[in-house]
Amino acid sequence: GAGVSQSPSNKVTEKGKDVELRCDPISGHTALYWYRQSLGQGLEFLIYFQGNSAPDKSGLPSDRFSAERTGGSVSTLTIQRTQQEDSAVYLCASSLDGPLDTQYFGPGTRLTVL
Amino acid sequence: RKEVEQDPGPFNVPEGATVAFNCTYSNSASQSFFWYRQDCRKEPKLLMSVYSSGNEDGRFTAQLNRASQYISLLIRDSKLSDSATYLCVVNRNSGNTPLVFGKGTRLSVIA
Protein backbone atom coordinates (compact mmCIF):
# COMPACT_ATOMS: atom_id res chain seq x y z
CA GLY A 1 0.00 0.00 0.00
CA ALA A 2 0.94 3.66 -0.13
CA GLY A 3 3.43 4.89 2.41
CA VAL A 4 3.70 8.27 4.11
CA SER A 5 3.91 11.07 1.59
CA GLN A 6 5.12 14.61 2.10
CA SER A 7 5.01 17.72 -0.01
CA PRO A 8 6.80 19.63 -1.25
CA SER A 9 9.97 17.55 -1.42
CA ASN A 10 12.05 20.73 -1.50
CA LYS A 11 11.21 24.25 -0.44
CA VAL A 12 13.41 27.30 -0.76
CA THR A 13 12.14 30.44 0.91
CA GLU A 14 13.34 33.82 2.00
CA LYS A 15 13.90 34.74 5.61
CA GLY A 16 10.73 36.12 7.14
CA LYS A 17 8.29 34.26 4.89
CA ASP A 18 5.80 31.68 6.14
CA VAL A 19 5.90 28.09 4.88
CA GLU A 20 3.48 25.17 5.04
CA LEU A 21 4.61 21.57 4.87
CA ARG A 22 2.15 18.77 4.27
CA CYS A 23 2.08 15.17 5.40
CA ASP A 24 -0.26 12.39 4.27
CA PRO A 25 0.07 9.48 6.71
CA ILE A 26 -0.62 5.85 5.97
CA SER A 27 -4.36 5.28 5.84
CA GLY A 28 -5.70 4.01 9.16
CA HIS A 29 -2.73 5.13 11.23
CA THR A 30 -3.93 7.01 14.28
CA ALA A 31 -0.59 8.50 15.31
CA LEU A 32 1.35 11.13 13.38
CA TYR A 33 4.67 12.76 14.21
CA TRP A 34 6.76 15.62 12.94
CA TYR A 35 10.54 15.66 13.33
CA ARG A 36 13.29 17.76 11.89
CA GLN A 37 16.82 16.76 11.07
CA SER A 38 19.55 19.30 10.50
CA LEU A 39 22.60 18.37 8.45
CA GLY A 40 24.62 15.73 10.27
CA GLN A 41 22.34 15.83 13.29
CA GLY A 42 19.87 13.45 14.86
CA LEU A 43 16.12 13.60 14.65
CA GLU A 44 14.54 16.32 16.75
CA PHE A 45 10.97 15.59 17.84
CA LEU A 46 8.56 18.45 17.15
CA ILE A 47 4.95 17.38 17.68
CA TYR A 48 2.83 14.24 18.02
CA PHE A 49 -0.85 13.66 17.23
CA GLN A 50 -2.70 10.64 18.62
CA GLY A 51 -6.28 10.15 17.51
CA ASN A 52 -8.55 12.85 18.87
CA SER A 53 -6.32 13.66 21.85
CA ALA A 54 -4.69 17.05 22.27
CA PRO A 55 -1.34 16.99 20.45
CA ASP A 56 1.94 16.75 22.31
CA LYS A 57 3.64 19.99 21.31
CA SER A 58 6.53 19.67 23.71
CA GLY A 59 9.13 19.60 20.95
CA LEU A 60 8.14 22.74 19.06
CA PRO A 61 11.17 25.07 19.27
CA SER A 62 9.25 28.36 19.27
CA ASP A 63 5.78 29.83 18.84
CA ARG A 64 6.59 30.36 15.16
CA PHE A 65 5.97 26.66 14.70
CA SER A 66 2.49 25.17 14.68
CA ALA A 67 0.82 22.09 13.27
CA GLU A 68 -2.64 20.78 12.78
CA ARG A 69 -4.15 17.53 11.74
CA THR A 70 -7.49 17.70 10.02
CA GLY A 71 -9.97 14.86 10.13
CA GLY A 72 -7.46 12.62 11.82
CA SER A 73 -5.51 12.27 8.60
CA VAL A 74 -3.53 14.93 6.73
CA SER A 75 -1.28 17.19 8.76
CA THR A 76 0.21 20.58 8.01
CA LEU A 77 3.27 22.00 9.76
CA THR A 78 3.44 25.79 9.52
CA ILE A 79 6.54 27.84 10.20
CA GLN A 80 5.93 31.57 10.41
CA ARG A 81 8.57 34.23 9.82
CA THR A 82 11.17 31.65 8.83
CA GLN A 83 14.74 32.06 10.03
CA GLN A 84 17.94 30.62 8.54
CA GLU A 85 18.26 28.24 11.50
CA ASP A 86 14.95 26.66 10.44
CA SER A 87 16.74 25.13 7.43
CA ALA A 88 16.54 21.37 7.83
CA VAL A 89 14.78 18.27 6.56
CA TYR A 90 11.32 18.02 8.07
CA LEU A 91 10.23 14.41 8.44
CA CYS A 92 6.74 13.16 9.09
CA ALA A 93 6.00 9.67 10.40
CA SER A 94 2.88 7.72 11.23
CA SER A 95 2.21 4.61 13.24
CA LEU A 96 -0.83 2.41 13.63
CA ASP A 97 -1.49 3.14 17.29
CA GLY A 98 1.02 5.19 19.21
CA PRO A 99 4.81 5.58 19.44
CA LEU A 100 5.44 2.01 20.53
CA ASP A 101 4.32 0.77 17.12
CA THR A 102 6.65 0.91 14.16
CA GLN A 103 6.92 4.45 12.84
CA TYR A 104 6.91 4.75 9.07
CA PHE A 105 8.62 7.84 7.81
CA GLY A 106 7.89 9.93 4.76
CA PRO A 107 10.71 11.05 2.45
CA GLY A 108 10.85 14.46 4.12
CA THR A 109 10.72 18.06 2.98
CA ARG A 110 14.07 19.78 2.63
CA LEU A 111 13.60 23.39 3.71
CA THR A 112 16.17 26.01 2.86
CA VAL A 113 15.77 29.50 4.25
CA LEU A 114 17.92 32.06 2.45
CA ARG B 1 23.66 13.64 30.32
CA LYS B 2 21.90 13.32 26.97
CA GLU B 3 18.75 11.24 26.83
CA VAL B 4 20.23 8.91 24.24
CA GLU B 5 23.94 8.76 23.45
CA GLN B 6 25.70 6.95 20.68
CA ASP B 7 29.26 6.88 19.37
CA PRO B 8 28.92 8.75 16.06
CA GLY B 9 31.63 6.68 14.40
CA PRO B 10 32.32 6.21 11.62
CA PHE B 11 32.99 2.53 11.97
CA ASN B 12 34.87 1.38 8.87
CA VAL B 13 34.89 -2.41 8.66
CA PRO B 14 35.71 -4.93 5.92
CA GLU B 15 33.05 -7.16 4.43
CA GLY B 16 32.42 -10.20 6.59
CA ALA B 17 33.46 -8.50 9.81
CA THR B 18 31.42 -8.45 12.99
CA VAL B 19 30.68 -5.01 14.38
CA ALA B 20 28.89 -3.90 17.54
CA PHE B 21 27.35 -0.57 18.49
CA ASN B 22 26.35 0.52 21.95
CA CYS B 23 23.85 3.13 23.00
CA THR B 24 23.21 4.51 26.49
CA TYR B 25 20.01 6.11 27.73
CA SER B 26 19.43 8.29 30.76
CA ASN B 27 15.78 7.71 31.65
CA SER B 28 15.48 4.61 33.81
CA ALA B 29 11.72 4.64 33.24
CA SER B 30 12.11 3.98 29.51
CA GLN B 31 10.34 0.81 28.49
CA SER B 32 10.69 0.51 24.75
CA PHE B 33 13.81 0.39 22.64
CA PHE B 34 14.43 0.20 18.94
CA TRP B 35 17.14 0.31 16.33
CA TYR B 36 16.35 2.26 13.17
CA ARG B 37 18.51 2.43 10.08
CA GLN B 38 18.95 5.56 7.97
CA ASP B 39 20.62 5.51 4.58
CA CYS B 40 22.28 8.66 3.30
CA ARG B 41 19.68 11.33 2.45
CA LYS B 42 16.85 8.88 3.11
CA GLU B 43 14.26 8.54 5.83
CA PRO B 44 14.81 6.28 8.87
CA LYS B 45 13.37 2.77 8.79
CA LEU B 46 12.81 0.35 11.64
CA LEU B 47 15.52 -2.28 11.80
CA MET B 48 14.37 -4.10 14.91
CA SER B 49 12.76 -3.70 18.29
CA VAL B 50 14.85 -4.56 21.33
CA TYR B 51 13.33 -6.96 23.85
CA SER B 52 14.42 -7.54 27.42
CA SER B 53 15.58 -11.06 26.70
CA GLY B 54 17.55 -9.99 23.65
CA ASN B 55 16.51 -10.83 20.13
CA GLU B 56 18.02 -11.89 16.86
CA ASP B 57 16.99 -11.29 13.28
CA GLY B 58 19.29 -13.02 10.83
CA ARG B 59 22.70 -11.39 11.10
CA PHE B 60 21.47 -8.78 13.57
CA THR B 61 21.31 -9.23 17.33
CA ALA B 62 19.97 -6.65 19.76
CA GLN B 63 20.51 -6.73 23.50
CA LEU B 64 19.22 -4.64 26.40
CA ASN B 65 20.97 -4.12 29.72
CA ARG B 66 18.55 -2.30 32.03
CA ALA B 67 20.90 -2.21 34.99
CA SER B 68 23.51 -0.30 33.03
CA GLN B 69 20.96 1.43 30.80
CA TYR B 70 22.45 0.49 27.48
CA ILE B 71 21.37 -1.21 24.30
CA SER B 72 23.61 -2.91 21.82
CA LEU B 73 23.38 -3.95 18.18
CA LEU B 74 25.62 -6.66 16.78
CA ILE B 75 25.97 -7.18 13.04
CA ARG B 76 27.64 -10.38 11.92
CA ASP B 77 29.08 -11.08 8.47
CA SER B 78 28.80 -7.43 7.41
CA LYS B 79 27.65 -6.72 3.86
CA LEU B 80 28.31 -3.66 1.75
CA SER B 81 24.58 -2.97 1.93
CA ASP B 82 24.80 -2.63 5.71
CA SER B 83 26.53 0.73 5.23
CA ALA B 84 24.20 3.25 6.83
CA THR B 85 23.63 5.21 10.02
CA TYR B 86 22.11 3.22 12.86
CA LEU B 87 19.83 5.13 15.19
CA CYS B 88 19.19 4.06 18.76
CA VAL B 89 15.63 4.95 19.78
CA VAL B 90 14.11 5.01 23.25
CA ASN B 91 10.75 6.06 24.56
CA ARG B 92 10.75 8.76 27.22
CA ASN B 93 8.61 6.97 29.69
CA SER B 94 6.09 4.21 29.81
CA GLY B 95 2.98 4.60 27.73
CA ASN B 96 2.39 6.70 24.67
CA THR B 97 5.16 9.24 24.96
CA PRO B 98 7.28 10.34 22.03
CA LEU B 99 10.39 8.45 21.07
CA VAL B 100 13.84 9.95 21.48
CA PHE B 101 16.25 9.30 18.65
CA GLY B 102 19.98 9.14 19.12
CA LYS B 103 22.18 10.96 16.62
CA GLY B 104 23.23 7.67 15.13
CA THR B 105 26.34 5.64 14.51
CA ARG B 106 27.69 5.63 10.99
CA LEU B 107 28.85 2.32 9.56
CA SER B 108 30.83 1.91 6.36
CA VAL B 109 31.43 -1.61 5.15
CA ILE B 110 34.35 -1.74 2.77
CA ALA B 111 35.00 -4.31 0.05
mmCIF file of C-alpha atoms in Angstrom:
data_model
loop_
_atom_site.group_PDB
_atom_site.id
_atom_site.type_symbol
_atom_site.label_atom_id
_atom_site.label_comp_id
_atom_site.label_asym_id
_atom_site.label_seq_id
_atom_site.Cartn_x
_atom_site.Cartn_y
_atom_site.Cartn_z
ATOM 1 C CA GLY A 1 0.000 0.000 0.000
ATOM 2 C CA ALA A 2 0.944 3.665 -0.134
ATOM 3 C CA GLY A 3 3.430 4.895 2.412
ATOM 4 C CA VAL A 4 3.699 8.265 4.110
ATOM 5 C CA SER A 5 3.915 11.066 1.587
ATOM 6 C CA GLN A 6 5.121 14.606 2.097
ATOM 7 C CA SER A 7 5.011 17.716 -0.013
ATOM 8 C CA PRO A 8 6.796 19.628 -1.246
ATOM 9 C CA SER A 9 9.967 17.550 -1.424
ATOM 10 C CA ASN A 10 12.046 20.728 -1.503
ATOM 11 C CA LYS A 11 11.212 24.253 -0.436
ATOM 12 C CA VAL A 12 13.412 27.302 -0.757
ATOM 13 C CA THR A 13 12.136 30.440 0.906
ATOM 14 C CA GLU A 14 13.337 33.817 2.001
ATOM 15 C CA LYS A 15 13.895 34.735 5.613
ATOM 16 C CA GLY A 16 10.730 36.119 7.142
ATOM 17 C CA LYS A 17 8.291 34.261 4.890
ATOM 18 C CA ASP A 18 5.801 31.685 6.140
ATOM 19 C CA VAL A 19 5.895 28.093 4.876
ATOM 20 C CA GLU A 20 3.478 25.173 5.039
ATOM 21 C CA LEU A 21 4.615 21.572 4.869
ATOM 22 C CA ARG A 22 2.151 18.774 4.270
ATOM 23 C CA CYS A 23 2.076 15.167 5.404
ATOM 24 C CA ASP A 24 -0.255 12.387 4.271
ATOM 25 C CA PRO A 25 0.067 9.478 6.714
ATOM 26 C CA ILE A 26 -0.619 5.846 5.973
ATOM 27 C CA SER A 27 -4.355 5.277 5.844
ATOM 28 C CA GLY A 28 -5.698 4.009 9.163
ATOM 29 C CA HIS A 29 -2.730 5.131 11.230
ATOM 30 C CA THR A 30 -3.933 7.008 14.285
ATOM 31 C CA ALA A 31 -0.593 8.497 15.309
ATOM 32 C CA LEU A 32 1.347 11.130 13.375
ATOM 33 C CA TYR A 33 4.673 12.759 14.214
ATOM 34 C CA TRP A 34 6.760 15.618 12.938
ATOM 35 C CA TYR A 35 10.544 15.657 13.331
ATOM 36 C CA ARG A 36 13.292 17.758 11.891
ATOM 37 C CA GLN A 37 16.822 16.765 11.066
ATOM 38 C CA SER A 38 19.550 19.300 10.501
ATOM 39 C CA LEU A 39 22.602 18.365 8.452
ATOM 40 C CA GLY A 40 24.622 15.733 10.269
ATOM 41 C CA GLN A 41 22.337 15.834 13.294
ATOM 42 C CA GLY A 42 19.865 13.450 14.855
ATOM 43 C CA LEU A 43 16.120 13.602 14.648
ATOM 44 C CA GLU A 44 14.535 16.315 16.753
ATOM 45 C CA PHE A 45 10.972 15.588 17.839
ATOM 46 C CA LEU A 46 8.559 18.453 17.151
ATOM 47 C CA ILE A 47 4.949 17.380 17.685
ATOM 48 C CA TYR A 48 2.827 14.237 18.021
ATOM 49 C CA PHE A 49 -0.849 13.665 17.234
ATOM 50 C CA GLN A 50 -2.700 10.645 18.618
ATOM 51 C CA GLY A 51 -6.281 10.151 17.512
ATOM 52 C CA ASN A 52 -8.550 12.855 18.874
ATOM 53 C CA SER A 53 -6.319 13.656 21.852
ATOM 54 C CA ALA A 54 -4.686 17.046 22.271
ATOM 55 C CA PRO A 55 -1.339 16.987 20.447
ATOM 56 C CA ASP A 56 1.944 16.752 22.310
ATOM 57 C CA LYS A 57 3.639 19.990 21.307
ATOM 58 C CA SER A 58 6.535 19.672 23.714
ATOM 59 C CA GLY A 59 9.130 19.605 20.950
ATOM 60 C CA LEU A 60 8.143 22.744 19.061
ATOM 61 C CA PRO A 61 11.170 25.074 19.268
ATOM 62 C CA SER A 62 9.245 28.358 19.271
ATOM 63 C CA ASP A 63 5.783 29.832 18.836
ATOM 64 C CA ARG A 64 6.589 30.364 15.158
ATOM 65 C CA PHE A 65 5.971 26.660 14.703
ATOM 66 C CA SER A 66 2.487 25.170 14.680
ATOM 67 C CA ALA A 67 0.817 22.092 13.269
ATOM 68 C CA GLU A 68 -2.642 20.781 12.778
ATOM 69 C CA ARG A 69 -4.149 17.527 11.736
ATOM 70 C CA THR A 70 -7.493 17.697 10.023
ATOM 71 C CA GLY A 71 -9.975 14.856 10.132
ATOM 72 C CA GLY A 72 -7.462 12.616 11.817
ATOM 73 C CA SER A 73 -5.508 12.268 8.599
ATOM 74 C CA VAL A 74 -3.529 14.928 6.725
ATOM 75 C CA SER A 75 -1.282 17.188 8.761
ATOM 76 C CA THR A 76 0.214 20.578 8.010
ATOM 77 C CA LEU A 77 3.268 22.005 9.755
ATOM 78 C CA THR A 78 3.443 25.786 9.520
ATOM 79 C CA ILE A 79 6.535 27.842 10.200
ATOM 80 C CA GLN A 80 5.932 31.573 10.414
ATOM 81 C CA ARG A 81 8.567 34.229 9.821
ATOM 82 C CA THR A 82 11.172 31.648 8.835
ATOM 83 C CA GLN A 83 14.743 32.060 10.026
ATOM 84 C CA GLN A 84 17.935 30.620 8.541
ATOM 85 C CA GLU A 85 18.265 28.237 11.496
ATOM 86 C CA ASP A 86 14.950 26.656 10.435
ATOM 87 C CA SER A 87 16.739 25.134 7.435
ATOM 88 C CA ALA A 88 16.544 21.368 7.828
ATOM 89 C CA VAL A 89 14.782 18.269 6.555
ATOM 90 C CA TYR A 90 11.323 18.016 8.074
ATOM 91 C CA LEU A 91 10.229 14.409 8.436
ATOM 92 C CA CYS A 92 6.738 13.160 9.088
ATOM 93 C CA ALA A 93 5.998 9.672 10.398
ATOM 94 C CA SER A 94 2.883 7.724 11.226
ATOM 95 C CA SER A 95 2.212 4.611 13.239
ATOM 96 C CA LEU A 96 -0.826 2.414 13.632
ATOM 97 C CA ASP A 97 -1.495 3.135 17.288
ATOM 98 C CA GLY A 98 1.025 5.188 19.208
ATOM 99 C CA PRO A 99 4.806 5.576 19.439
ATOM 100 C CA LEU A 100 5.442 2.009 20.526
ATOM 101 C CA ASP A 101 4.323 0.769 17.119
ATOM 102 C CA THR A 102 6.649 0.914 14.160
ATOM 103 C CA GLN A 103 6.919 4.451 12.841
ATOM 104 C CA TYR A 104 6.907 4.753 9.072
ATOM 105 C CA PHE A 105 8.619 7.841 7.807
ATOM 106 C CA GLY A 106 7.894 9.928 4.765
ATOM 107 C CA PRO A 107 10.710 11.046 2.455
ATOM 108 C CA GLY A 108 10.853 14.457 4.121
ATOM 109 C CA THR A 109 10.721 18.060 2.980
ATOM 110 C CA ARG A 110 14.072 19.777 2.625
ATOM 111 C CA LEU A 111 13.596 23.389 3.712
ATOM 112 C CA THR A 112 16.169 26.010 2.859
ATOM 113 C CA VAL A 113 15.773 29.496 4.252
ATOM 114 C CA LEU A 114 17.915 32.059 2.445
ATOM 115 C CA ARG B 1 23.662 13.635 30.321
ATOM 116 C CA LYS B 2 21.899 13.324 26.966
ATOM 117 C CA GLU B 3 18.747 11.242 26.831
ATOM 118 C CA VAL B 4 20.230 8.907 24.243
ATOM 119 C CA GLU B 5 23.936 8.764 23.452
ATOM 120 C CA GLN B 6 25.705 6.947 20.677
ATOM 121 C CA ASP B 7 29.256 6.883 19.371
ATOM 122 C CA PRO B 8 28.923 8.747 16.059
ATOM 123 C CA GLY B 9 31.633 6.685 14.403
ATOM 124 C CA PRO B 10 32.324 6.206 11.615
ATOM 125 C CA PHE B 11 32.991 2.529 11.967
ATOM 126 C CA ASN B 12 34.872 1.376 8.874
ATOM 127 C CA VAL B 13 34.893 -2.408 8.662
ATOM 128 C CA PRO B 14 35.710 -4.928 5.925
ATOM 129 C CA GLU B 15 33.055 -7.156 4.431
ATOM 130 C CA GLY B 16 32.423 -10.197 6.586
ATOM 131 C CA ALA B 17 33.457 -8.505 9.806
ATOM 132 C CA THR B 18 31.416 -8.451 12.986
ATOM 133 C CA VAL B 19 30.684 -5.008 14.382
ATOM 134 C CA ALA B 20 28.894 -3.899 17.536
ATOM 135 C CA PHE B 21 27.350 -0.574 18.494
ATOM 136 C CA ASN B 22 26.348 0.521 21.951
ATOM 137 C CA CYS B 23 23.849 3.130 23.003
ATOM 138 C CA THR B 24 23.209 4.509 26.490
ATOM 139 C CA TYR B 25 20.007 6.113 27.727
ATOM 140 C CA SER B 26 19.430 8.295 30.756
ATOM 141 C CA ASN B 27 15.776 7.710 31.650
ATOM 142 C CA SER B 28 15.484 4.607 33.807
ATOM 143 C CA ALA B 29 11.718 4.641 33.239
ATOM 144 C CA SER B 30 12.109 3.978 29.509
ATOM 145 C CA GLN B 31 10.336 0.810 28.487
ATOM 146 C CA SER B 32 10.688 0.507 24.754
ATOM 147 C CA PHE B 33 13.810 0.391 22.639
ATOM 148 C CA PHE B 34 14.427 0.197 18.940
ATOM 149 C CA TRP B 35 17.139 0.314 16.330
ATOM 150 C CA TYR B 36 16.347 2.257 13.168
ATOM 151 C CA ARG B 37 18.510 2.433 10.079
ATOM 152 C CA GLN B 38 18.945 5.555 7.968
ATOM 153 C CA ASP B 39 20.619 5.514 4.580
ATOM 154 C CA CYS B 40 22.284 8.664 3.300
ATOM 155 C CA ARG B 41 19.676 11.330 2.452
ATOM 156 C CA LYS B 42 16.853 8.879 3.106
ATOM 157 C CA GLU B 43 14.260 8.539 5.829
ATOM 158 C CA PRO B 44 14.808 6.277 8.869
ATOM 159 C CA LYS B 45 13.370 2.765 8.786
ATOM 160 C CA LEU B 46 12.812 0.353 11.641
ATOM 161 C CA LEU B 47 15.517 -2.284 11.805
ATOM 162 C CA MET B 48 14.368 -4.099 14.914
ATOM 163 C CA SER B 49 12.762 -3.695 18.294
ATOM 164 C CA VAL B 50 14.853 -4.563 21.335
ATOM 165 C CA TYR B 51 13.335 -6.956 23.846
ATOM 166 C CA SER B 52 14.420 -7.542 27.425
ATOM 167 C CA SER B 53 15.576 -11.057 26.695
ATOM 168 C CA GLY B 54 17.548 -9.986 23.646
ATOM 169 C CA ASN B 55 16.509 -10.827 20.126
ATOM 170 C CA GLU B 56 18.024 -11.893 16.862
ATOM 171 C CA ASP B 57 16.990 -11.295 13.277
ATOM 172 C CA GLY B 58 19.286 -13.016 10.834
ATOM 173 C CA ARG B 59 22.703 -11.392 11.096
ATOM 174 C CA PHE B 60 21.472 -8.779 13.568
ATOM 175 C CA THR B 61 21.314 -9.231 17.335
ATOM 176 C CA ALA B 62 19.970 -6.653 19.764
ATOM 177 C CA GLN B 63 20.514 -6.728 23.505
ATOM 178 C CA LEU B 64 19.223 -4.642 26.396
ATOM 179 C CA ASN B 65 20.970 -4.121 29.720
ATOM 180 C CA ARG B 66 18.551 -2.304 32.027
ATOM 181 C CA ALA B 67 20.899 -2.206 34.988
ATOM 182 C CA SER B 68 23.513 -0.297 33.028
ATOM 183 C CA GLN B 69 20.959 1.427 30.795
ATOM 184 C CA TYR B 70 22.452 0.489 27.484
ATOM 185 C CA ILE B 71 21.372 -1.214 24.299
ATOM 186 C CA SER B 72 23.606 -2.907 21.818
ATOM 187 C CA LEU B 73 23.376 -3.952 18.184
ATOM 188 C CA LEU B 74 25.623 -6.660 16.776
ATOM 189 C CA ILE B 75 25.972 -7.184 13.045
ATOM 190 C CA ARG B 76 27.637 -10.381 11.920
ATOM 191 C CA ASP B 77 29.085 -11.083 8.467
ATOM 192 C CA SER B 78 28.801 -7.434 7.411
ATOM 193 C CA LYS B 79 27.649 -6.723 3.860
ATOM 194 C CA LEU B 80 28.307 -3.657 1.754
ATOM 195 C CA SER B 81 24.577 -2.975 1.925
ATOM 196 C CA ASP B 82 24.800 -2.631 5.712
ATOM 197 C CA SER B 83 26.525 0.727 5.225
ATOM 198 C CA ALA B 84 24.195 3.253 6.834
ATOM 199 C CA THR B 85 23.627 5.215 10.019
ATOM 200 C CA TYR B 86 22.107 3.216 12.860
ATOM 201 C CA LEU B 87 19.830 5.129 15.193
ATOM 202 C CA CYS B 88 19.188 4.064 18.758
ATOM 203 C CA VAL B 89 15.632 4.954 19.782
ATOM 204 C CA VAL B 90 14.114 5.005 23.253
ATOM 205 C CA ASN B 91 10.754 6.057 24.557
ATOM 206 C CA ARG B 92 10.748 8.759 27.217
ATOM 207 C CA ASN B 93 8.609 6.969 29.687
ATOM 208 C CA SER B 94 6.086 4.213 29.811
ATOM 209 C CA GLY B 95 2.979 4.598 27.729
ATOM 210 C CA ASN B 96 2.389 6.704 24.668
ATOM 211 C CA THR B 97 5.158 9.238 24.958
ATOM 212 C CA PRO B 98 7.278 10.337 22.033
ATOM 213 C CA LEU B 99 10.385 8.449 21.074
ATOM 214 C CA VAL B 100 13.839 9.950 21.483
ATOM 215 C CA PHE B 101 16.248 9.296 18.649
ATOM 216 C CA GLY B 102 19.977 9.143 19.119
ATOM 217 C CA LYS B 103 22.175 10.965 16.623
ATOM 218 C CA GLY B 104 23.229 7.674 15.130
ATOM 219 C CA THR B 105 26.339 5.644 14.512
ATOM 220 C CA ARG B 106 27.685 5.632 10.994
ATOM 221 C CA LEU B 107 28.850 2.325 9.558
ATOM 222 C CA SER B 108 30.833 1.914 6.359
ATOM 223 C CA VAL B 109 31.428 -1.614 5.154
ATOM 224 C CA ILE B 110 34.350 -1.735 2.766
ATOM 225 C CA ALA B 111 34.999 -4.314 0.051
#
